């Protein structure tokens, strides 16, 4: 390239100059974007938080007809040991406004596992024989966690879980 | 001239700082999984009787690449999310040693000399003339000579113990900074990228400044 | 679209005018060397410290029982937490390297002289604030060195006459450094860098009023100046690239250089580490503190060692513009002074035994002597040089000086 230039003809070789400028801008931009990733990602759940995303539940202590609330991802999860009568009733119905088969909501009919946050505004429903009643706005759920009536739009979600043996389930792993 | 003096002083002060650490044996820390696994094995079987590793969970050992069966045998009935505990209760430790043995998870970075200190400390035990245990780096040491270097008779035995100390050091170096390998790997990319960017910036600068030359 | 927005703003706020005046068209001497890059670098480092600091603060817990552990969570569990922490801890040291080079440049080229006295003083306030930020930040990891370093430094305030004890108690909020101290240091460590950023604005407004100095020491006329952009933006860009290579090398390959081994032990109020040393950037001042056998005297000496820089614009009585480049005696003084600081820094890191104490006293004496002999030396040197330099040149110098002091504005060429 020629080195002779003057103020009024600064762009001796505009293409090359443009290329250099663009290349630098692109490389610099990639760098800024790359450098911002660690900052953004640091706000995602950290490894110790993710560990809470897996909970082991001991089934031995839950008698037939009883329910236990365990913590998973910081949320309450209801684990219910259903009676044969409840199972039969649930399998005979499809629920309310958000119809779903009971068999689609359980892996083994005697164990129901649902996230215990009302799908309306996130209160924790209280347990009774019929299922659950949300204390905030009166949403009624059945013994399959399905919404029957009230403001809640959907059934209580079923978290991913695995029944490892007759004694334990692991919530958080499908 | 004065520049030279300043430079010489810098070097001098640096070497004086470094000389404190000269008497430590140098250790080549390893990073392969086999060495780390051997180190972990030794630490868990020989050190956690007294020391904890509170920032290391059994799960971290799995992530490191140690076989699941092995980690399961170490953790026993503890869930994988437990930090590696000390088998000795604080009360017993205080009764026996007058202090609680320090946590080992950051130990490799917690003494001047770092890895070299740890290695030399583990190999620094000797038997005093009156039959007591001493350590060249730790006057009045209460910790026993766990690796048994003071009892090594033959050069082979010594070499074996040194090997063990090196594995323990390597494992504890990993425990003190588990992201070191990831960090260095990322570092090569970052520096490579920066060199490219800097060359481009230098070219830009030269091109822009060359406009000034002829007037 | 973008143009529309900008012109909308411009009708309500002089955005384009400010950018033009302060950046793109800001006239800059064309002969600035790479030593003039360090001001921009200091600004960059400040921004990076603030950014990494804010993201660290999202995970850090300013509580004596949790601080050390929370830092280990950052180092081990937070995504890229290790990177944030190493950028921040390495960045603190880098900050001081950049600032010290920036100051040494100012000293070497006499940039503190009229009309830049105020610029120099605002820079000094910046240095003191950054020192305060770094000192408070160093307590946060809650390691042994954090704890005992903060203990020693807060104890220095005990030298305040009459109310010393009350002042120390007030600073700590506890009888020893404790949870109260940690929490307030965190609050202030978060605040101070933003004050620093505000002062940087003042520093720059002052700079743009008097314009940059340059290696010749002669303030150039406008026709010899060039616009800041693109000349110095490109030069600063290249300098930043070089800086980042060095900085990132430390961050990724040797980050523990700047984290004391002792500080990887959690704070223990019952056991003092055998050898308390401050961070390297405080060592020369620490050595001065220790050289005076009396506590109050030591504290006064240490404070004076920083404040005395303020007298330089008056202490330097030469009429030859600029600094060391054309003034042989000043140059020697400069290098001896820098060497003396290195000696002090070295001594500050040693245990105060044997030769360390008397040598520290000599170095301290030389440090202060420099300030006191400067008026005499610069006057003598001036006479000596004036007797030898051509009349023409001296006349030009006098015009420069008159301009700098704002006299005879009308007759200036
Ligand atoms: C003038 C700019 C700053 C300087 C010189 C500075 C300096 C320091 C230093 C020396 C440490 C101890 C580092 C270590 O040994 O780990 C530290 C820690 C810390 N700083 Fe800053 N800092 C600055 C700005 C900030 C800002 C703006 C924030 C928050 C918004 C912040 C938040 C923190 C936190 C949370 C820690 C504890 C974590 C750690 O130790 O790495 N810093 N700072």
Coordinates of C-alpha atoms in Angstrom, one line a residue, chain B residues 32-141:
Chain B
X32 CA -5.3 -36.1 35.7
X33 CA -8.2 -37.9 37.2
X34 CA -6.3 -41.0 38.2
X35 CA -3.9 -39.0 40.4
X36 CA -6.8 -37.0 41.9
X37 CA -8.7 -40.2 42.6
X38 CA -5.7 -41.7 44.4
X39 CA -5.3 -38.5 46.3
X40 CA -9.0 -38.5 47.2
X41 CA -8.7 -42.1 48.4
X42 CA -5.8 -41.2 50.7
X43 CA -7.5 -38.1 52.0
X44 CA -10.8 -39.8 52.7
X45 CA -9.2 -42.9 54.3
X46 CA -6.4 -41.2 56.2
X47 CA -7.3 -37.5 56.9
X48 CA -11.0 -37.2 57.3
X49 CA -10.6 -39.1 60.6
X50 CA -9.6 -35.7 61.9
X51 CA -10.1 -33.1 59.2
X52 CA -13.3 -32.1 57.3
X53 CA -13.5 -30.8 53.7
X54 CA -16.5 -28.7 54.2
X55 CA -16.6 -27.0 50.7
X56 CA -16.4 -30.4 48.9
X57 CA -19.5 -32.5 48.5
X58 CA -19.5 -36.1 47.5
X59 CA -21.3 -35.0 44.4
X60 CA -18.3 -32.9 43.4
X61 CA -16.2 -36.0 43.4
X62 CA -18.6 -37.5 40.9
X63 CA -18.4 -34.4 38.7
X64 CA -14.7 -34.7 38.9
X65 CA -14.9 -38.1 37.2
X66 CA -14.4 -40.5 40.1
X67 CA -16.4 -43.8 39.7
X68 CA -19.8 -43.8 41.2
X69 CA -19.3 -47.1 43.1
X70 CA -16.2 -45.6 44.8
X71 CA -17.9 -42.4 45.8
X72 CA -20.8 -44.4 47.1
X73 CA -18.5 -46.5 49.2
X74 CA -17.0 -43.4 50.7
X75 CA -20.2 -41.6 51.4
X76 CA -21.9 -44.6 53.0
X77 CA -25.5 -43.6 54.0
X78 CA -24.8 -39.8 53.5
X79 CA -26.7 -38.3 50.6
X80 CA -24.5 -37.2 47.7
X81 CA -25.1 -33.5 48.6
X82 CA -23.3 -33.8 52.0
X83 CA -20.0 -32.0 52.5
X84 CA -17.2 -34.4 53.4
X85 CA -17.3 -34.4 57.3
X86 CA -14.7 -35.0 59.8
X87 CA -15.1 -38.3 61.8
X88 CA -13.9 -36.6 65.0
X89 CA -16.2 -34.4 67.0
X90 CA -14.8 -31.0 67.9
X91 CA -14.9 -31.9 71.7
X92 CA -12.8 -35.0 71.2
X93 CA -10.4 -33.0 68.9
X94 CA -9.9 -30.3 71.5
X95 CA -9.4 -32.8 74.2
X96 CA -6.8 -34.7 72.1
X97 CA -5.0 -32.0 70.2
X98 CA -5.9 -28.8 72.0
X99 CA -7.4 -27.5 68.8
X100 CA -9.8 -28.5 66.0
X101 CA -7.8 -29.8 63.0
X102 CA -8.3 -27.1 60.3
X103 CA -10.6 -27.7 57.4
X104 CA -8.7 -29.1 54.4
X105 CA -10.8 -27.8 51.4
X106 CA -8.9 -24.6 51.1
X107 CA -5.7 -25.8 52.8
X108 CA -3.6 -26.0 49.6
X109 CA -4.1 -22.3 49.1
X110 CA -4.0 -21.2 52.7
X111 CA -0.3 -21.3 53.6
X112 CA 2.6 -19.3 52.1
X113 CA 4.2 -21.6 49.6
X114 CA 0.8 -23.1 49.0
X115 CA 1.1 -26.5 47.2
X116 CA 4.8 -26.7 48.0
X117 CA 4.1 -26.0 51.7
X118 CA 1.5 -28.7 51.9
X119 CA 3.7 -31.3 50.2
X120 CA 6.7 -30.4 52.4
X121 CA 4.6 -30.4 55.5
X122 CA 3.3 -33.9 54.8
X123 CA 6.9 -35.0 54.2
X124 CA 8.4 -32.9 57.0
X125 CA 7.8 -35.3 59.9
X126 CA 10.8 -36.8 61.7
X127 CA 11.4 -38.6 65.0
X128 CA 13.2 -36.5 67.7
X129 CA 16.0 -38.0 69.7
X130 CA 13.7 -38.6 72.6
X131 CA 11.3 -40.5 70.4
X132 CA 8.7 -37.8 69.8
X133 CA 7.2 -36.8 66.5
X134 CA 8.4 -33.5 65.1
X135 CA 7.9 -31.5 61.9
X136 CA 10.4 -29.3 60.2
X137 CA 7.7 -26.8 59.2
X138 CA 5.6 -26.9 62.3
X139 CA 7.3 -26.7 65.6
X140 CA 5.3 -28.6 68.3
X141 CA 3.2 -30.4 65.8

